[in-house]
Coordinates of C-alpha atoms and ligand atoms in Angstrom, one line a residue:
X1 CA 97.3 126.3 118.3
X2 CA 97.4 128.6 115.3
X3 CA 94.5 128.3 112.8
X4 CA 97.1 128.1 110.0
X5 CA 98.9 125.2 111.6
X6 CA 97.6 121.8 110.5
X7 CA 97.5 119.0 113.1
X8 CA 98.6 115.4 112.4
X9 CA 99.3 112.4 114.6
X10 CA 100.7 108.9 114.5
X11 CA 98.6 106.5 116.6
X12 CA 100.0 103.2 117.9
X13 CA 100.8 101.1 121.0
X14 CA 103.6 101.3 121.8
X15 CA 104.5 104.6 120.2
X16 CA 107.4 106.2 122.1
X17 CA 109.9 104.8 119.6
X18 CA 108.2 106.2 116.5
X19 CA 110.4 108.3 114.2
X20 CA 107.3 109.6 112.3
X21 CA 107.1 112.9 114.1
X22 CA 110.8 113.6 113.3
X23 CA 110.3 112.6 109.6
X24 CA 107.2 114.7 109.1
X25 CA 108.7 117.7 110.8
X26 CA 111.7 117.5 108.5
X27 CA 109.5 117.2 105.4
X28 CA 107.3 120.2 106.6
X29 CA 110.4 122.3 107.2
X30 CA 111.7 121.7 103.8
X31 CA 108.3 122.4 102.2
X32 CA 107.8 125.6 104.3
X33 CA 104.6 124.2 106.0
X34 CA 103.5 124.9 109.5
X35 CA 102.4 121.5 111.0
X36 CA 102.1 119.9 114.4
X37 CA 102.6 116.1 114.3
X38 CA 102.4 114.2 117.6
X39 CA 102.8 110.6 118.6
X40 CA 99.6 109.4 120.3
X41 CA 99.5 106.3 122.5
X42 CA 96.1 104.7 122.1
X43 CA 94.9 102.1 124.7
X44 CA 94.7 98.7 122.9
X45 CA 90.9 98.6 123.2
X46 CA 90.2 102.3 122.4
X47 CA 91.5 103.0 118.9
X48 CA 88.3 104.4 117.5
X49 CA 87.7 106.6 120.6
X50 CA 91.3 107.8 120.2
X51 CA 90.6 108.9 116.6
X52 CA 87.3 110.5 117.6
X53 CA 89.0 112.5 120.3
X54 CA 91.7 113.7 117.9
X55 CA 89.0 114.6 115.4
X56 CA 87.3 116.9 117.9
X57 CA 90.7 118.6 118.3
X58 CA 90.7 119.3 114.5
X59 CA 93.0 116.5 113.3
X60 CA 93.9 116.9 109.6
X61 CA 95.3 113.5 109.0
X62 CA 96.9 110.5 110.8
X63 CA 99.3 107.7 110.4
X64 CA 98.4 104.4 112.1
X65 CA 100.9 101.8 113.2
X66 CA 100.9 98.5 115.1
X67 CA 98.6 97.1 116.2
X68 CA 95.8 99.2 114.7
X69 CA 96.2 99.0 110.9
X70 CA 93.2 96.5 110.6
X71 CA 91.0 98.6 112.9
X72 CA 91.9 101.7 110.9
X73 CA 90.8 99.8 107.8
X74 CA 87.4 99.0 109.4
X75 CA 87.0 102.6 110.6
X76 CA 87.6 104.2 107.1
X77 CA 84.5 105.0 105.0
X78 CA 86.4 104.4 101.7
X79 CA 89.8 103.0 100.8
X80 CA 92.6 103.4 98.3
X81 CA 93.3 100.4 96.1
X82 CA 96.4 99.4 98.1
X83 CA 94.5 99.6 101.4
X84 CA 91.6 97.6 100.0
X85 CA 93.8 94.8 98.9
X86 CA 96.0 94.8 102.0
X87 CA 92.9 95.2 104.2
X88 CA 95.1 97.4 106.3
X89 CA 95.4 101.2 106.7
X90 CA 98.5 103.2 107.7
X91 CA 97.4 106.6 106.6
X92 CA 94.1 108.4 107.3
X93 CA 92.9 111.3 105.2
X94 CA 89.9 113.4 106.0
X95 CA 88.0 114.6 102.9
X96 CA 84.5 116.2 102.8
X97 CA 83.5 114.6 106.1
X98 CA 84.7 111.1 105.0
X99 CA 87.6 109.0 106.5
X100 CA 89.6 107.7 103.6
X101 CA 92.0 104.9 104.4
X102 CA 95.3 104.5 102.5
X103 CA 98.2 102.1 102.8
X104 CA 101.6 103.5 101.8
X105 CA 103.8 100.7 103.2
X106 CA 104.1 98.8 99.9
X107 CA 104.8 102.0 97.9
X108 CA 107.4 102.9 100.5
X109 CA 109.2 99.6 100.2
X110 CA 109.2 99.6 96.4
X111 CA 110.4 103.2 96.2
X112 CA 113.2 102.4 98.6
X113 CA 114.3 99.3 96.6
X114 CA 114.0 101.0 93.2
X115 CA 114.8 104.6 93.7
X116 CA 117.2 104.6 96.6
X117 CA 118.9 101.2 96.3
X118 CA 118.6 101.1 92.5
X119 CA 117.2 97.5 92.4
X120 CA 114.6 97.2 89.6
X121 CA 112.0 94.5 90.6
X122 CA 110.8 93.9 87.1
X123 CA 111.6 90.4 85.8
X124 CA 113.4 89.5 89.1
X125 CA 113.1 86.5 91.4
X126 CA 111.9 87.7 94.8
X127 CA 111.7 85.8 98.1
X128 CA 109.4 87.2 100.8
X129 CA 109.8 85.8 104.3
X130 CA 106.9 86.2 106.6
X131 CA 103.1 86.2 106.4
X132 CA 101.9 88.7 109.0
X133 CA 100.6 92.2 108.4
X134 CA 104.0 93.5 107.4
X135 CA 104.3 91.0 104.6
X136 CA 100.7 91.3 103.5
X137 CA 100.9 95.0 103.3
X138 CA 103.6 95.0 100.6
X139 CA 102.7 92.1 98.3
X140 CA 100.4 93.9 95.9
X141 CA 103.0 96.7 95.4
X142 CA 105.7 94.1 94.6
X143 CA 103.3 92.3 92.1
X144 CA 102.6 95.6 90.4
X145 CA 106.3 95.8 89.4
X146 CA 105.9 92.5 87.5
X147 CA 108.8 90.4 88.9
X148 CA 109.1 87.0 87.2
X149 CA 108.5 85.2 90.4
X150 CA 107.5 86.0 94.0
X151 CA 108.0 83.1 96.4
X152 CA 106.3 83.3 99.8
X153 CA 107.7 81.5 102.8
X154 CA 106.8 81.5 106.5
X155 CA 107.3 79.6 109.7
X156 CA 103.6 78.8 109.7
X157 CA 103.2 77.9 106.1
X158 CA 99.3 77.8 106.2
X159 CA 99.4 81.6 106.5
X160 CA 101.5 81.9 103.3
X161 CA 98.9 79.7 101.6
X162 CA 96.1 82.0 102.6
X163 CA 97.9 85.0 101.2
X164 CA 98.7 83.2 98.0
X165 CA 95.0 82.4 97.5
X166 CA 94.0 86.0 98.2
X167 CA 96.6 87.3 95.8
X168 CA 96.3 84.7 93.1
X169 CA 94.2 86.7 90.7
X170 CA 96.4 89.8 91.0
X171 CA 99.5 87.8 90.4
X172 CA 97.9 86.3 87.3
X173 CA 96.9 89.7 86.0
X174 CA 100.5 90.9 86.4
X175 CA 101.9 87.6 85.0
X176 CA 103.8 86.8 88.1
X177 CA 104.5 83.3 89.2
X178 CA 103.3 83.5 92.9
X179 CA 104.3 80.4 94.8
X180 CA 104.7 79.2 98.4
X181 CA 107.6 77.1 99.6
X182 CA 108.2 75.8 103.2
X183 CA 111.0 77.6 105.0
X184 CA 112.9 74.3 105.5
X185 CA 112.5 73.4 101.8
X186 CA 113.7 76.5 100.1
X187 CA 115.7 75.7 96.9
X188 CA 119.5 75.8 96.9
X189 CA 119.5 78.6 94.4
X190 CA 119.6 82.3 94.8
X191 CA 116.9 85.0 94.6
X192 CA 117.6 88.5 93.3
X193 CA 115.8 90.1 96.2
X194 CA 115.2 88.5 99.6
X195 CA 112.9 90.5 101.9
X196 CA 112.6 89.7 105.6
X197 CA 109.1 90.8 106.8
X198 CA 109.1 88.7 110.0
X199 CA 109.4 90.1 113.5
X200 CA 112.0 87.4 114.3
X201 CA 114.7 90.2 114.0
X202 CA 113.3 91.8 117.1
X203 CA 114.6 88.9 119.2
X204 CA 117.7 88.1 117.1
X205 CA 116.2 84.8 116.2
X206 CA 117.8 82.8 113.3
X207 CA 115.3 82.1 110.6
X208 CA 117.2 78.9 109.5
X209 CA 116.9 79.7 105.8
X210 CA 119.6 78.1 103.5
X211 CA 122.6 80.2 102.7
X212 CA 122.1 79.4 99.0
X213 CA 119.1 81.8 98.6
X214 CA 121.7 84.6 98.9
X215 CA 124.3 85.5 96.3
X216 CA 126.7 88.3 95.7
X217 CA 124.3 89.7 93.1
X218 CA 121.4 89.6 95.6
X219 CA 119.9 92.3 97.7
X220 CA 118.8 91.2 101.2
X221 CA 116.3 93.6 102.7
X222 CA 115.2 93.6 106.3
X223 CA 112.1 95.7 107.0
X224 CA 113.4 96.1 110.5
X225 CA 115.8 99.0 111.3
X226 CA 118.0 100.1 114.0
X227 CA 120.3 97.2 114.3
X228 CA 122.1 94.6 112.2
X229 CA 119.8 91.6 112.4
X230 CA 120.8 87.9 112.2
X231 CA 119.2 87.9 108.7
X232 CA 121.4 90.7 107.5
X233 CA 124.5 89.0 109.1
X234 CA 123.7 85.8 107.2
X235 CA 123.3 87.7 103.9
X236 CA 126.6 89.5 104.4
X237 CA 128.3 86.2 105.0
X238 CA 127.2 85.3 101.5
X239 CA 128.5 88.6 100.1
X240 CA 125.0 90.0 99.3
X241 CA 124.2 93.7 99.2
X242 CA 122.0 94.5 102.3
X243 CA 119.7 97.1 103.6
X244 CA 117.6 97.7 106.7
X245 CA 114.1 99.3 106.5
X246 CA 114.8 102.9 107.3
X247 CA 114.4 103.9 103.7
X248 CA 111.0 102.2 103.5
X249 CA 110.0 104.0 106.7
X250 CA 110.9 107.4 105.2
X251 CA 109.3 106.6 101.8
X252 CA 106.0 105.5 103.3
X253 CA 106.0 108.7 105.2
X254 CA 106.7 110.7 102.1
X255 CA 103.7 109.2 100.3
X256 CA 101.5 110.0 103.3
X257 CA 102.9 113.6 103.2
X258 CA 102.0 113.7 99.5
X259 CA 98.4 112.5 100.3
X260 CA 97.9 115.2 102.9
X261 CA 99.8 118.1 101.4
X262 CA 100.1 117.3 97.7
X263 CA 103.8 118.0 97.9
X264 CA 106.5 115.3 97.2
X265 CA 109.2 115.7 99.8
X266 CA 112.9 115.0 99.2
X267 CA 113.7 111.8 101.2
X268 CA 117.5 111.3 100.8
X269 CA 118.6 113.9 103.4
X270 CA 116.1 112.5 106.0
X271 CA 117.2 108.9 105.4
X272 CA 120.8 109.9 105.8
X273 CA 120.0 111.9 109.0
X274 CA 118.1 108.9 110.6
X275 CA 120.9 106.5 109.6
X276 CA 123.5 108.8 111.2
X277 CA 121.5 108.9 114.4
Ligands
ATR1 P1 103.5 91.9 111.6 O1 102.1 92.4 111.5 O2 104.5 92.8 112.1 O3 103.9 91.2 110.4 P2 102.7 89.4 112.9 O4 101.4 89.4 112.3 O5 102.8 89.0 114.3 O6 103.4 90.8 112.9 O7 103.7 88.5 112.0 C1 105.0 88.3 112.4 C2 105.7 87.5 111.4 O8 107.0 87.1 111.9 C3 105.0 86.1 111.1 O9 105.3 85.8 109.7 C4 105.7 85.2 112.0 O10 105.7 83.8 111.7 P3 104.4 82.9 112.1 O11 103.3 83.3 111.1 O12 104.9 81.6 112.0 O13 104.1 83.3 113.5 C5 107.1 85.7 111.9 N1 108.0 85.3 113.1 C6 107.9 85.9 114.3 N2 108.9 85.3 115.1 C7 109.5 84.3 114.3 C8 110.5 83.4 114.6 N3 111.1 83.3 115.8 N4 110.9 82.6 113.5 C9 110.3 82.7 112.3 N5 109.3 83.6 112.1 C10 108.9 84.4 113.0

């Protein structure tokens, strides 16, 4: 490998489906940078060894995906504010011998909503469905935008309560009404933005949320991409605007690219290309 060429990787299990190598190659081409970005399958019980092996091969930075974001958080010596609050890391930076953990997922979601889909979150009513890592990773970034209300709901409501408790002080500091409502007891009125952060879409499972949370002025956003989910079909039946999570994927990658290279890549052409494919 050329000395000039920097080496990056995305580490996950499974990883063969990852679009990150394609996205980073496109950003690098546009920026005129020589990089090598590979998808690395880590055995489930060997995440740390996988990172160490890559470090010996002169790794310059890495993205981390499921199921290793918590382990990456534990591996890092220091953390960005977003990673610290989410207790999860999706971007590793090496600086002066230290491993710095970042989390760009929330920034990616908010940029896609605000810059690409032109939906300002400030003073809006937002419903977030799900209480796994995907949901937890984006809550602080949503709160920062100061919506009027962020309602959390999940099949297992206790998990939403745990997140609410963890985020209570942040919500208060941003003056956001952060509440939890059981999925079967959602109000019969609409939210401005409804975000599906569950993995139910993977299996085409119906979430059984009331139609009334959608509205023709709402945006329904599924963090999943690659197919029209049951959630998106339900939102369309209520005439809501809809989006999958491809823009979030590209925007979180753009933020990681910025962390490593200090260059902000253009994202629109890459989003359009991935959508077309
Ligand atoms: P991730 O880290 O990708 O968020 P996760 O931690 O397994 O993955 O969380 C998956 C989320 O999808 C959870 O909110 C889960 O609900 P539970 O907490 O009740 O498990 C949700 N989910 C998965 N399958 C679902 C289904 N069939 N119906 C409703 N929610 C579902």
